Amino acid sequence: MLFSKYRNLTRYIIVAASFVIISLILWNTFVFFQHFKEEQRKKMDVWAAAQSDISQNFLDDNLNPVSSKVFFDTKYDNPMIVIGKDNAVSSFRNVDSTKLNNKSYVKKLIKQFQEENAPIELSYYDSEIKQKVDMGTLFYGNSPLINKLKYYPLALLLIIILFGAVAYFFYRSTKIATQNKLWSGMAKETAHQIGTPLSSLIGWTEILKTEQVNPEYILEIEKDISRLQTITERFSKIGSLPKLEKADIVAETLESYDYLKTRSSKLIEFEISVPENPIYVKLNKQLFSWTIENLVKNAIDAMRGKGKLVITITQLEDNVKITITDTGKGLIRNQFNRIFDPGFTTKKRGWGLGLSLAKRIIEEFHNGKIYVLESEIDKGTSMQILLKTT
């Protein structure tokens, strides 16, 4: 109970904590990357000093062993080239030597290295002439390890995003499963609650028949009882996996159409266009008629009890389309999918459950599709159901 009360606060805390953790990880990665680059720079400075020392004492038999070790024996992964004072390549490592005669390639390489690291000037102090002698410039690029580390934050961020997506979809699927379980429980309980007084009504109707009551009254009562039985069956089936049977969708749609037409306002102009031949699909009759009723009632509400409603059935090669068009207030485009969300409604009074039920019946139970075909403000809306034929 306490968790439910502070659920939103808990979510904000989790999001904020996740953001802080991600920021710290990325910052530490950046600091480590920069530190690694500084270490690479120090190694290049040492190599440049060794290069200068060897160039200064190359003709001397007593080469500095440390410089010799650094220059000849130490392994360097960084690609590098030394451009002399004559703008020619005087030394190189870890680059394609066959392309160094190509000036455009060398220029491109220098530009790349400059973008990655600042160049190092090579020079030494000549004690005889008592001045610094320039030897050229060392250009070097990032080592393969640094190039791999560049993508580490991106990979880490991608992993975090994927983990977040998995957690989100797990939470969403769990929530949907809980909602479905609640739907099923409520539907079964509703069917059970209606069943008890319904049985009593049936019994009382039989008694009334023996009391010489006007048969027309009894007939109307029996119609209402039949209607309650249909509602009970619907709730019973929506609460569990319904059984689908081969049925003529044209006949079932006409039956629902006739029922709704006789019980709707005379200001609604009904029109239906169906094929003459039957179209068979795998169908649960009670749930399908419930879907048609929900769509028609929504259309009538959208027209505020006055307008034209058209139902059209079109047979395709492997599918059948049922289109319900009204001349109501219409929808804006960002509502096309939202109207099927539980609780969403464009009416001042309404629970927002009719279309979500219709979507569940068609898509989850019948493996079909239900969607807004088209809609225009103050001109009307067309809803369409798509089912596979047998």
Coordinates of C-alpha atoms in Angstrom, one line a residue, residues 59-332:
L59 CA 78.1 9.4 -36.3
D60 CA 79.3 9.0 -32.8
D61 CA 80.3 5.5 -31.8
N62 CA 79.1 6.0 -28.3
L63 CA 75.3 6.2 -28.7
N64 CA 73.3 6.7 -25.6
P65 CA 72.1 3.2 -24.7
V66 CA 68.8 4.5 -23.3
S67 CA 68.0 6.4 -26.5
S68 CA 69.0 3.4 -28.6
K69 CA 66.7 1.2 -26.5
V70 CA 63.8 3.5 -26.8
F71 CA 64.2 4.1 -30.5
F72 CA 65.1 0.7 -31.8
D73 CA 63.8 -1.9 -29.3
T74 CA 60.7 -0.4 -27.7
K75 CA 57.4 -1.3 -29.5
Y76 CA 55.1 1.5 -30.4
D77 CA 51.5 0.8 -31.6
N78 CA 50.9 4.4 -32.7
P79 CA 51.1 5.1 -36.4
M80 CA 53.6 8.0 -36.9
I81 CA 55.6 9.8 -39.6
V82 CA 58.4 12.4 -39.3
I83 CA 58.4 15.3 -41.8
G84 CA 61.8 16.8 -42.2
K85 CA 62.7 20.4 -43.0
D86 CA 62.5 19.6 -46.7
N87 CA 58.8 18.5 -46.2
A88 CA 59.8 14.9 -47.1
V89 CA 59.1 11.9 -44.9
S90 CA 62.3 11.1 -43.0
S91 CA 61.0 8.4 -40.7
F92 CA 57.8 6.4 -40.2
R93 CA 56.2 3.6 -38.2
N94 CA 53.0 1.6 -38.5
V95 CA 51.9 3.2 -41.8
D96 CA 51.7 1.8 -45.3
S97 CA 55.2 2.5 -46.7
T98 CA 54.1 1.8 -50.3
K99 CA 52.0 4.9 -50.2
L100 CA 54.4 7.4 -48.7
N101 CA 55.6 8.5 -52.2
N102 CA 52.0 9.7 -52.8
K103 CA 51.9 13.4 -51.6
S104 CA 48.1 13.5 -51.3
Y105 CA 48.1 10.4 -49.1
V106 CA 50.8 11.9 -46.8
K107 CA 48.9 15.1 -46.6
K108 CA 45.7 13.3 -45.7
L109 CA 47.6 11.2 -43.1
I110 CA 49.1 14.4 -41.5
K111 CA 45.6 16.0 -41.4
Q112 CA 44.2 12.9 -39.7
F113 CA 47.0 12.7 -37.1
Q114 CA 46.7 16.5 -36.4
E115 CA 43.0 16.0 -35.6
E116 CA 43.8 13.2 -33.2
N117 CA 47.0 14.6 -31.5
A118 CA 49.0 17.7 -31.5
P119 CA 52.3 17.3 -33.4
I120 CA 55.7 17.3 -31.7
E121 CA 58.6 19.4 -32.9
L122 CA 61.9 17.5 -33.1
S123 CA 65.0 19.5 -32.3
Y124 CA 68.3 19.3 -30.4
Y125 CA 70.8 21.8 -29.0
D126 CA 74.0 22.0 -30.9
S127 CA 76.8 22.9 -28.4
E128 CA 79.2 23.9 -31.1
I129 CA 77.0 26.5 -32.7
K130 CA 75.2 27.1 -29.4
Q131 CA 71.7 27.1 -30.8
K132 CA 68.7 24.8 -31.3
V133 CA 68.6 22.8 -34.5
D134 CA 65.2 21.9 -36.0
M135 CA 65.0 18.4 -37.3
G136 CA 61.3 18.3 -38.4
T137 CA 57.9 17.4 -37.0
L138 CA 56.5 14.2 -35.6
F139 CA 52.9 13.5 -36.5
Y140 CA 51.3 10.6 -34.8
G141 CA 47.8 9.0 -34.6
N142 CA 45.9 7.1 -31.9
S143 CA 46.9 3.6 -31.2
P144 CA 44.5 0.8 -32.1
L145 CA 43.6 0.4 -28.4
I146 CA 42.6 4.1 -28.1
N147 CA 40.5 3.8 -31.3
K148 CA 38.7 0.9 -29.8
L149 CA 38.2 2.8 -26.5
K150 CA 36.6 5.6 -28.4
Y151 CA 33.6 3.4 -29.0
Y152 CA 33.4 2.1 -25.5
P153 CA 31.1 4.9 -24.1
L154 CA 28.8 4.4 -27.1
A155 CA 28.7 0.6 -26.6
L156 CA 28.1 1.1 -22.9
L157 CA 25.3 3.6 -23.6
L158 CA 23.8 1.2 -26.0
I159 CA 23.9 -1.7 -23.5
I160 CA 22.3 0.6 -20.9
I161 CA 19.6 1.6 -23.4
L162 CA 19.0 -2.1 -24.3
F163 CA 18.8 -3.0 -20.6
G164 CA 16.4 -0.2 -20.0
A165 CA 14.3 -1.3 -23.0
V166 CA 14.2 -4.9 -21.7
A167 CA 13.2 -3.7 -18.2
Y168 CA 10.5 -1.4 -19.7
F169 CA 9.0 -4.1 -21.9
F170 CA 9.2 -6.6 -19.0
Y171 CA 7.4 -4.1 -16.8
R172 CA 4.9 -3.4 -19.6
S173 CA 4.2 -7.0 -20.4
T174 CA 3.8 -7.7 -16.6
K175 CA 1.4 -4.8 -16.3
I176 CA -0.6 -6.0 -19.4
A177 CA -0.7 -9.5 -18.0
T178 CA -2.0 -8.2 -14.7
Q179 CA -4.6 -6.0 -16.5
N180 CA -5.7 -9.0 -18.6
K181 CA -6.0 -11.1 -15.5
L182 CA -8.1 -8.4 -13.9
W183 CA -10.2 -8.1 -17.0
S184 CA -10.8 -11.9 -17.0
G185 CA -11.6 -12.0 -13.3
M186 CA -14.0 -9.0 -13.5
A187 CA -15.7 -10.5 -16.6
K188 CA -16.2 -13.9 -15.0
E189 CA -17.5 -12.4 -11.8
T190 CA -19.9 -10.1 -13.7
A191 CA -21.2 -13.1 -15.7
H192 CA -21.7 -15.0 -12.4
Q193 CA -23.4 -12.0 -10.7
I194 CA -25.8 -11.6 -13.6
G195 CA -26.6 -15.3 -13.8
T196 CA -28.3 -15.5 -10.4
P197 CA -31.0 -12.9 -10.9
L198 CA -31.4 -14.0 -14.5
S199 CA -32.3 -17.5 -13.4
S200 CA -34.9 -16.0 -11.1
L201 CA -36.3 -13.9 -13.9
I202 CA -36.7 -16.9 -16.1
G203 CA -38.6 -18.6 -13.3
W204 CA -40.9 -15.7 -12.7
T205 CA -41.6 -15.5 -16.4
E206 CA -42.8 -19.0 -16.4
I207 CA -45.1 -18.2 -13.5
L208 CA -46.5 -15.1 -15.3
K209 CA -47.5 -17.3 -18.2
T210 CA -49.8 -19.3 -15.9
E211 CA -51.4 -16.1 -14.5
Q212 CA -53.0 -15.1 -17.8
V213 CA -50.8 -12.0 -18.2
N214 CA -50.9 -10.2 -21.5
P215 CA -48.7 -12.3 -23.8
E216 CA -47.1 -9.2 -25.4
Y217 CA -45.7 -8.2 -22.0
I218 CA -44.3 -11.6 -21.5
L219 CA -42.8 -11.5 -25.0
E220 CA -41.0 -8.3 -24.2
I221 CA -39.7 -9.6 -20.9
E222 CA -38.4 -12.7 -22.7
K223 CA -36.6 -10.5 -25.2
D224 CA -34.9 -8.7 -22.4
I225 CA -34.1 -12.0 -20.7
S226 CA -32.6 -13.2 -24.0
R227 CA -30.6 -10.0 -24.2
L228 CA -29.3 -10.5 -20.6
Q229 CA -28.3 -14.1 -21.5
T230 CA -26.3 -12.8 -24.5
I231 CA -24.6 -10.3 -22.3
T232 CA -23.8 -13.0 -19.7
E233 CA -22.3 -15.2 -22.4
R234 CA -20.2 -12.3 -23.7
F235 CA -18.7 -11.6 -20.3
S236 CA -18.2 -15.3 -19.7
K237 CA -16.3 -15.6 -23.0
I238 CA -14.2 -12.4 -22.6
G239 CA -13.0 -13.8 -19.3
S240 CA -11.5 -16.9 -21.0
L241 CA -10.2 -18.0 -24.4
P242 CA -13.4 -18.2 -26.5
K243 CA -14.1 -21.0 -29.0
L244 CA -14.1 -20.0 -32.6
E245 CA -16.5 -21.7 -35.1
K246 CA -17.0 -21.4 -38.8
A247 CA -19.7 -18.8 -39.4
D248 CA -21.1 -16.5 -42.1
I249 CA -19.9 -13.1 -41.2
V250 CA -22.4 -11.5 -43.6
A251 CA -25.4 -13.1 -41.7
E252 CA -23.9 -12.3 -38.3
T253 CA -23.3 -8.6 -39.3
L254 CA -26.9 -8.3 -40.7
E255 CA -28.3 -9.7 -37.4
S256 CA -26.4 -7.2 -35.3
Y257 CA -27.3 -4.4 -37.8
D258 CA -31.1 -5.2 -37.6
Y259 CA -31.0 -5.3 -33.9
L260 CA -29.2 -2.0 -33.6
K261 CA -31.3 -0.3 -36.2
T262 CA -34.6 -1.0 -34.5
R263 CA -33.3 0.3 -31.2
S264 CA -31.6 3.4 -32.4
S265 CA -32.9 6.9 -32.9
K266 CA -35.0 7.5 -36.0
L267 CA -32.7 10.5 -36.8
I268 CA -29.9 8.0 -37.7
E269 CA -30.0 7.0 -41.3
F270 CA -28.8 3.4 -41.5
E271 CA -27.3 1.9 -44.7
I272 CA -25.7 -1.5 -45.3
S273 CA -23.9 -2.9 -48.3
V274 CA -23.0 -6.6 -48.2
P275 CA -22.2 -9.3 -50.7
E276 CA -25.1 -11.7 -51.7
N277 CA -23.0 -14.7 -51.1
P278 CA -21.9 -15.9 -47.6
I279 CA -18.4 -15.3 -46.4
Y280 CA -17.1 -17.8 -43.9
V281 CA -14.6 -16.9 -41.2
K282 CA -13.5 -18.4 -37.8
L283 CA -15.8 -16.5 -35.5
N284 CA -17.2 -16.3 -32.0
K285 CA -20.7 -15.0 -32.7
Q286 CA -21.4 -13.4 -29.3
L287 CA -18.1 -11.5 -29.2
F288 CA -18.3 -10.4 -32.8
S289 CA -21.8 -9.0 -32.3
W290 CA -20.5 -7.2 -29.2
T291 CA -17.7 -5.6 -31.3
I292 CA -20.2 -4.4 -34.0
E293 CA -22.5 -3.0 -31.3
N294 CA -19.6 -1.1 -29.7
L295 CA -18.5 0.4 -33.0
V296 CA -22.0 1.4 -34.0
K297 CA -22.8 2.9 -30.6
N298 CA -19.5 4.9 -30.7
A299 CA -20.5 6.1 -34.2
I300 CA -23.9 7.2 -33.0
D301 CA -22.4 9.0 -30.0
A302 CA -20.0 10.8 -32.3
M303 CA -23.0 11.9 -34.5
R304 CA -24.8 13.1 -31.3
G305 CA -27.8 11.0 -32.3
K306 CA -28.3 12.5 -35.8
G307 CA -26.5 11.6 -39.0
K308 CA -25.8 8.7 -41.4
L309 CA -24.2 5.4 -40.6
V310 CA -22.9 3.0 -43.3
I311 CA -21.8 -0.6 -42.8
T312 CA -19.9 -2.2 -45.8
I313 CA -18.6 -5.7 -46.1
T314 CA -15.9 -6.3 -48.8
Q315 CA -14.5 -9.6 -49.7
L316 CA -10.8 -9.8 -50.7
E317 CA -8.8 -12.9 -51.8
D318 CA -8.0 -14.2 -48.3
N319 CA -9.6 -11.5 -46.1
V320 CA -12.9 -9.8 -45.5
K321 CA -13.2 -6.1 -44.5
I322 CA -16.1 -4.7 -42.4
T323 CA -16.1 -0.9 -42.6
I324 CA -18.3 1.3 -40.4
T325 CA -18.5 4.9 -41.5
D326 CA -20.3 7.8 -39.6
T327 CA -20.8 11.5 -40.2
G328 CA -19.8 12.5 -36.7
K329 CA -17.3 14.9 -35.2
G330 CA -14.2 12.9 -36.4
L331 CA -10.8 12.4 -34.9
I332 CA -7.4 14.1 -35.1

